[in-house]
């Protein structure tokens, strides 16, 4: 009903109803306590008002029953809120393994998106119904925030960092996409839409033609993200050093993603997206054991698209290795 009155956005993802239920529970809890406190205030003011100058208050020095009540009830209520929200938080933070992947780049003032299968979009995201979709987000300039009210997801896109979000749409239709972080003059116009389609329609869309607007800066060429990454990897000459042979100047990248990498300083690091990104932009930050600091930085040479393509390509070199 609230949805029809325009007071709440449509519930179009698997987490929407739980999120809303928690929201209403918190509103209800606040309402009950506000009313209870205000009511008690008024009642006590009248009931225990000072009736004459000789009126003396009766002092109470502790009441075990009262103290137990005001400790146990709020404790129980906060534990309900804690378990409920922590549960939801874990769900929201853990994309399912079979999720479709979409790369999202925010820039002043548009959203650039690319499906792993290749298709690119601007300010629009097409997704199939009933399928988890994982977003990997970053920004080219300032902090933006990817907000789809109907899915109850909101995730910052931060320059120099990869963040993730996921959702599974439960209703076909078109939903608002907003930037929810003030990011400059045109922030209010950094909007778009998410189109949820039947799986067959989505497949047809995915195979369709890109519109000319997709002329995007310096990424690799190739149909899929992995192919574009491979092309860029070759074009930048990465394979000259990163080879699986003895005496190569750089470590081979096959199987690197998701593994523990031993570093020159004796530490180890898990090779995740952030480490791969750092190693491309600031190769000297964490040198792999047994190698020299000879790699140049690629800062300024690779666009954010290109960076995501490279990282996705390097990740693909570890597929089927149980990473
Ligand atoms: Cu981007 Cu606000």
Short mmCIF file of C-alpha atoms and ligand atoms in Angstrom, two decimals:
data_model
loop_
_atom_site.label_atom_id
_atom_site.label_comp_id
_atom_site.label_asym_id
_atom_site.label_seq_id
_atom_site.Cartn_x
_atom_site.Cartn_y
_atom_site.Cartn_z
CA UNK A 1 0.00 0.00 0.00
CA UNK A 2 2.84 2.41 0.91
CA UNK A 3 4.38 1.45 -2.40
CA UNK A 4 1.23 2.46 -4.26
CA UNK A 5 1.02 5.74 -2.37
CA UNK A 6 4.54 6.50 -3.49
CA UNK A 7 5.83 6.52 0.09
CA UNK A 8 8.11 3.55 -0.44
CA UNK A 9 9.92 2.47 -3.61
CA UNK A 10 8.88 -0.80 -5.26
CA UNK A 11 10.32 -3.94 -3.67
CA UNK A 12 12.15 -5.46 -6.60
CA UNK A 13 15.01 -7.49 -5.12
CA UNK A 14 15.41 -10.49 -2.87
CA UNK A 15 16.56 -8.40 0.09
CA UNK A 16 13.98 -5.63 -0.25
CA UNK A 17 11.31 -7.12 2.01
CA UNK A 18 13.74 -8.04 4.81
CA UNK A 19 15.35 -4.61 4.64
CA UNK A 20 11.93 -2.96 4.81
CA UNK A 21 10.79 -5.19 7.66
CA UNK A 22 13.89 -4.21 9.66
CA UNK A 23 13.29 -0.57 8.79
CA UNK A 24 9.68 -0.69 10.00
CA UNK A 25 10.70 -2.60 13.11
CA UNK A 26 13.15 0.20 14.00
CA UNK A 27 10.54 2.86 13.24
CA UNK A 28 8.00 0.97 15.37
CA UNK A 29 10.47 0.55 18.22
CA UNK A 30 11.34 4.27 18.16
CA UNK A 31 7.64 5.14 18.07
CA UNK A 32 6.76 2.93 21.05
CA UNK A 33 9.63 4.29 23.16
CA UNK A 34 9.03 7.94 22.19
CA UNK A 35 5.36 7.63 23.02
CA UNK A 36 6.06 5.71 26.22
CA UNK A 37 8.57 8.28 27.44
CA UNK A 38 6.48 11.30 26.47
CA UNK A 39 3.37 9.66 27.99
CA UNK A 40 5.16 8.83 31.25
CA UNK A 41 6.50 12.39 31.39
CA UNK A 42 3.05 13.91 31.14
CA UNK A 43 1.45 11.37 33.47
CA UNK A 44 4.12 11.77 36.18
CA UNK A 45 4.01 15.57 35.91
CA UNK A 46 0.36 15.51 36.75
CA UNK A 47 0.23 12.56 39.13
CA UNK A 48 3.22 13.61 41.26
CA UNK A 49 2.98 17.37 40.97
CA UNK A 50 3.85 19.43 44.03
CA UNK A 51 0.58 20.08 45.78
CA UNK A 52 1.77 22.38 48.63
CA UNK A 53 4.95 23.95 49.92
CA UNK A 54 5.13 21.25 52.58
CA UNK A 55 5.07 18.44 49.99
CA UNK A 56 8.10 16.17 50.35
CA UNK A 57 9.11 13.56 47.76
CA UNK A 58 9.54 9.99 48.94
CA UNK A 59 13.11 8.93 48.14
CA UNK A 60 13.74 5.46 46.70
CA UNK A 61 17.21 3.97 47.02
CA UNK A 62 17.29 1.24 44.42
CA UNK A 63 14.78 -1.30 43.20
CA UNK A 64 16.13 -4.60 41.91
CA UNK A 65 12.97 -5.47 40.00
CA UNK A 66 12.91 -2.10 38.24
CA UNK A 67 16.59 -2.27 37.35
CA UNK A 68 16.24 -5.79 35.94
CA UNK A 69 13.29 -4.70 33.82
CA UNK A 70 15.05 -1.70 32.34
CA UNK A 71 18.16 -3.74 31.67
CA UNK A 72 16.76 -6.97 30.28
CA UNK A 73 14.08 -5.53 27.99
CA UNK A 74 16.35 -3.05 26.14
CA UNK A 75 19.10 -5.71 26.00
CA UNK A 76 16.70 -8.18 24.39
CA UNK A 77 15.47 -5.57 21.91
CA UNK A 78 18.95 -4.45 20.90
CA UNK A 79 20.02 -8.08 20.47
CA UNK A 80 17.07 -8.66 18.13
CA UNK A 81 18.12 -5.62 16.09
CA UNK A 82 21.76 -6.74 16.16
CA UNK A 83 21.21 -10.32 15.01
CA UNK A 84 18.67 -9.27 12.40
CA UNK A 85 20.78 -6.50 10.89
CA UNK A 86 24.08 -8.41 11.11
CA UNK A 87 22.43 -11.27 9.26
CA UNK A 88 21.18 -8.92 6.56
CA UNK A 89 24.57 -7.22 6.40
CA UNK A 90 26.36 -10.52 5.79
CA UNK A 91 23.85 -11.38 3.06
CA UNK A 92 24.33 -8.02 1.38
CA UNK A 93 28.13 -8.24 1.60
CA UNK A 94 28.45 -11.74 0.16
CA UNK A 95 27.63 -12.07 -3.52
CA UNK A 96 26.63 -15.62 -4.54
CA UNK A 97 29.29 -17.48 -6.53
CA UNK A 98 27.14 -17.82 -9.63
CA UNK A 99 26.47 -14.08 -9.89
CA UNK A 100 26.70 -12.33 -13.23
CA UNK A 101 29.43 -9.73 -13.10
CA UNK A 102 29.11 -6.13 -14.13
CA UNK A 103 31.88 -3.54 -13.88
CA UNK A 104 30.75 -0.06 -12.86
CA UNK A 105 32.75 3.13 -13.18
CA UNK A 106 31.47 6.41 -11.85
CA UNK A 107 32.76 9.67 -13.29
CA UNK A 108 31.59 13.25 -13.28
CA UNK A 109 28.80 12.86 -14.22
CA UNK A 110 27.79 9.52 -15.54
CA UNK A 111 27.75 5.81 -14.82
CA UNK A 112 29.72 3.61 -17.20
CA UNK A 113 28.93 -0.06 -16.99
CA UNK A 114 30.27 -3.14 -18.71
CA UNK A 115 28.95 -6.68 -18.63
CA UNK A 116 31.63 -9.34 -18.39
CA UNK A 117 30.29 -10.81 -21.63
CA UNK A 118 31.26 -7.55 -23.25
CA UNK A 119 28.34 -5.23 -23.67
CA UNK A 120 28.80 -1.68 -22.40
CA UNK A 121 26.21 0.79 -21.22
CA UNK A 122 26.01 4.34 -19.99
CA UNK A 123 23.53 5.33 -17.28
CA UNK A 124 21.61 2.13 -17.96
CA UNK A 125 21.93 -1.34 -16.60
CA UNK A 126 20.09 -4.27 -18.13
CA UNK A 127 19.82 -7.37 -15.97
CA UNK A 128 17.85 -10.62 -16.04
CA UNK A 129 15.21 -11.39 -13.45
CA UNK A 130 15.92 -14.11 -10.87
CA UNK A 131 19.69 -14.02 -11.31
CA UNK A 132 22.22 -12.61 -8.86
CA UNK A 133 24.23 -9.74 -10.29
CA UNK A 134 27.52 -8.67 -8.75
CA UNK A 135 28.78 -5.14 -9.28
CA UNK A 136 32.43 -4.19 -8.97
CA UNK A 137 32.61 -0.44 -8.61
CA UNK A 138 35.24 2.22 -8.82
CA UNK A 139 35.48 5.88 -9.78
CA UNK A 140 37.62 7.92 -12.14
CA UNK A 141 37.50 11.08 -10.09
CA UNK A 142 35.55 11.66 -6.89
CA UNK A 143 33.36 9.49 -4.69
CA UNK A 144 30.02 8.58 -6.22
CA UNK A 145 27.40 6.27 -4.82
CA UNK A 146 25.44 3.69 -6.79
CA UNK A 147 21.91 3.73 -5.44
CA UNK A 148 18.97 1.66 -6.65
CA UNK A 149 16.13 2.25 -4.19
CA UNK A 150 13.94 -0.53 -5.58
CA UNK A 151 16.71 -3.05 -4.83
CA UNK A 152 17.57 -1.44 -1.48
CA UNK A 153 21.25 -1.25 -2.43
CA UNK A 154 23.57 1.71 -2.13
CA UNK A 155 27.32 1.40 -2.54
CA UNK A 156 30.04 4.04 -2.80
CA UNK A 157 32.25 4.06 -5.89
CA UNK A 158 35.61 5.24 -4.57
CA UNK A 159 38.57 6.37 -6.70
CA UNK A 160 41.57 4.07 -6.35
CA UNK A 161 39.59 1.29 -4.78
CA UNK A 162 37.23 -1.52 -5.78
CA UNK A 163 34.00 -1.98 -3.91
CA UNK A 164 31.29 -4.54 -4.55
CA UNK A 165 27.56 -4.83 -4.25
CA UNK A 166 25.07 -7.39 -5.46
CA UNK A 167 21.36 -7.89 -5.94
CA UNK A 168 18.90 -10.33 -7.42
CA UNK A 169 15.94 -8.67 -9.12
CA UNK A 170 12.54 -10.21 -8.47
CA UNK A 171 10.32 -8.11 -10.73
CA UNK A 172 10.69 -7.07 -14.33
CA UNK A 173 10.44 -3.37 -15.02
CA UNK A 174 12.45 -0.18 -15.05
CA UNK A 175 13.86 1.25 -11.85
CA UNK A 176 15.65 4.44 -10.87
CA UNK A 177 19.41 4.55 -10.55
CA UNK A 178 20.82 7.49 -8.65
CA UNK A 179 24.17 8.84 -7.61
CA UNK A 180 23.73 9.26 -3.87
CA UNK A 181 26.92 11.09 -3.01
CA UNK A 182 27.29 14.79 -3.78
CA UNK A 183 29.94 14.81 -6.49
CA UNK A 184 29.86 18.26 -8.06
CA UNK A 185 27.71 20.57 -10.15
CA UNK A 186 25.84 17.93 -12.13
CA UNK A 187 25.42 15.47 -9.29
CA UNK A 188 21.64 15.71 -9.45
CA UNK A 189 21.73 14.72 -13.10
CA UNK A 190 23.93 11.67 -12.57
CA UNK A 191 20.92 9.42 -12.84
CA UNK A 192 19.93 6.44 -14.90
CA UNK A 193 17.78 3.37 -14.93
CA UNK A 194 17.99 -0.33 -14.30
CA UNK A 195 15.99 -2.50 -16.67
CA UNK A 196 15.04 -5.91 -15.34
CA UNK A 197 14.21 -8.33 -18.16
CA UNK A 198 13.06 -11.92 -18.65
CA UNK A 199 16.16 -14.12 -19.10
CA UNK A 200 15.43 -14.74 -22.82
CA UNK A 201 14.97 -11.02 -23.49
CA UNK A 202 18.18 -10.33 -21.60
CA UNK A 203 20.13 -12.83 -23.71
CA UNK A 204 18.75 -11.20 -26.86
CA UNK A 205 19.69 -7.79 -25.51
CA UNK A 206 23.19 -8.97 -24.58
CA UNK A 207 23.76 -10.21 -28.12
CA UNK A 208 22.47 -6.95 -29.59
CA UNK A 209 24.28 -3.97 -30.98
CA UNK A 210 25.93 -1.36 -28.83
CA UNK A 211 24.80 2.18 -29.34
CA UNK A 212 27.40 4.67 -30.66
CA UNK A 213 27.45 6.43 -27.29
CA UNK A 214 29.75 3.65 -26.06
CA UNK A 215 32.87 5.29 -27.51
CA UNK A 216 34.80 5.04 -24.28
CA UNK A 217 38.32 6.03 -23.48
CA UNK A 218 41.36 3.83 -23.60
CA UNK A 219 40.41 0.33 -22.77
CA UNK A 220 41.35 -2.77 -24.66
CA UNK A 221 39.52 -3.96 -27.77
CA UNK A 222 37.71 -7.24 -27.63
CA UNK A 223 34.25 -8.66 -27.28
CA UNK A 224 34.38 -9.72 -23.68
CA UNK A 225 36.07 -8.05 -20.77
CA UNK A 226 38.60 -10.88 -20.55
CA UNK A 227 39.45 -10.54 -24.26
CA UNK A 228 39.80 -6.78 -23.92
CA UNK A 229 42.07 -7.33 -20.91
CA UNK A 230 44.18 -9.86 -22.82
CA UNK A 231 44.52 -7.43 -25.71
CA UNK A 232 45.57 -4.64 -23.38
CA UNK A 233 47.96 -7.00 -21.56
CA UNK A 234 49.63 -7.73 -24.89
CA UNK A 235 49.59 -4.11 -26.08
CA UNK A 236 51.26 -2.88 -22.88
CA UNK A 237 53.88 -5.59 -23.20
CA UNK A 238 53.13 -7.12 -19.80
CA UNK A 239 53.88 -10.59 -21.16
CA UNK A 240 57.48 -9.64 -21.89
CA UNK A 241 58.33 -9.98 -18.22
CA UNK A 242 55.40 -11.91 -16.76
CA UNK A 243 56.24 -15.25 -18.34
CA UNK A 244 56.22 -18.76 -17.03
CA UNK A 245 59.90 -19.40 -17.73
CA UNK A 246 63.03 -19.52 -15.60
CA UNK A 247 64.75 -16.20 -15.30
CA UNK A 248 61.73 -14.15 -16.32
CA UNK A 249 61.86 -10.63 -14.92
CA UNK A 250 58.40 -10.85 -13.38
CA UNK A 251 56.39 -13.64 -11.78
CA UNK A 252 53.94 -15.54 -13.98
CA UNK A 253 50.39 -14.40 -13.39
CA UNK A 254 48.72 -17.76 -13.96
CA UNK A 255 47.07 -18.85 -10.73
CA UNK A 256 48.10 -15.71 -8.90
CA UNK A 257 44.65 -14.35 -8.21
CA UNK A 258 43.33 -15.50 -4.85
CA UNK A 259 46.66 -17.03 -3.81
CA UNK A 260 48.98 -16.01 -0.99
CA UNK A 261 51.92 -14.13 -2.44
CA UNK A 262 55.23 -14.13 -0.56
CA UNK A 263 56.82 -10.71 -0.48
CA UNK A 264 60.41 -9.56 -0.48
CA UNK A 265 60.06 -8.15 3.03
CA UNK A 266 59.02 -11.57 4.33
CA UNK A 267 55.31 -10.84 4.58
CA UNK A 268 52.53 -12.31 2.53
CA UNK A 269 49.55 -10.78 0.83
CA UNK A 270 46.42 -12.29 -0.66
CA UNK A 271 46.37 -11.40 -4.36
CA UNK A 272 42.94 -9.81 -4.60
CA UNK A 273 41.69 -7.15 -7.00
CA UNK A 274 43.15 -4.38 -4.84
CA UNK A 275 46.63 -5.96 -4.81
CA UNK A 276 46.61 -6.49 -8.59
CA UNK A 277 45.55 -2.89 -9.09
CA UNK A 278 48.21 -1.60 -6.73
CA UNK A 279 50.88 -3.69 -8.44
CA UNK A 280 50.00 -2.16 -11.81
CA UNK A 281 49.93 1.43 -10.56
CA UNK A 282 52.59 1.26 -7.86
CA UNK A 283 54.68 -1.84 -8.59
CA UNK A 284 57.28 -1.04 -5.95
CA UNK A 285 54.81 -0.98 -3.08
CA UNK A 286 54.90 -4.74 -2.50
CA UNK A 287 57.54 -6.68 -4.42
CA UNK A 288 57.18 -10.44 -4.82
CA UNK A 289 59.93 -12.48 -3.18
CA UNK A 290 62.75 -13.38 -5.54
CA UNK A 291 62.15 -10.49 -7.96
CA UNK A 292 63.69 -7.07 -8.46
CA UNK A 293 61.88 -3.76 -8.38
CA UNK A 294 62.20 -3.21 -12.13
CA UNK A 295 58.58 -2.85 -13.19
CA UNK A 296 57.58 0.68 -14.24
CA UNK A 297 54.34 2.20 -13.08
CA UNK A 298 51.38 2.23 -15.45
CA UNK A 299 49.83 5.20 -13.69
CA UNK A 300 48.21 7.45 -16.29
CA UNK A 301 48.64 4.91 -19.08
CA UNK A 302 45.60 2.78 -18.33
CA UNK A 303 42.06 4.09 -17.91
CA UNK A 304 39.83 2.77 -15.15
CA UNK A 305 38.08 0.63 -17.79
CA UNK A 306 41.43 -0.71 -18.90
CA UNK A 307 42.39 -1.39 -15.28
CA UNK A 308 39.24 -3.41 -14.64
CA UNK A 309 39.80 -5.29 -17.90
CA UNK A 310 43.39 -6.13 -16.95
CA UNK A 311 42.39 -7.24 -13.46
CA UNK A 312 39.53 -9.33 -14.87
CA UNK A 313 41.93 -10.90 -17.40
CA UNK A 314 44.47 -11.74 -14.68
CA UNK A 315 41.67 -13.21 -12.58
CA UNK A 316 40.65 -15.38 -15.54
CA UNK A 317 44.15 -16.89 -15.54
CA UNK A 318 43.30 -18.45 -12.18
CA UNK A 319 39.95 -19.93 -13.12
CA UNK A 320 39.59 -23.62 -12.54
CA UNK A 321 42.45 -23.52 -10.04
CA UNK A 322 40.09 -23.41 -7.11
CA UNK A 323 40.80 -19.81 -6.19
CU1 LIG B 1 28.15 11.15 -8.78
CU2 LIG B 1 26.83 12.36 -7.23
#
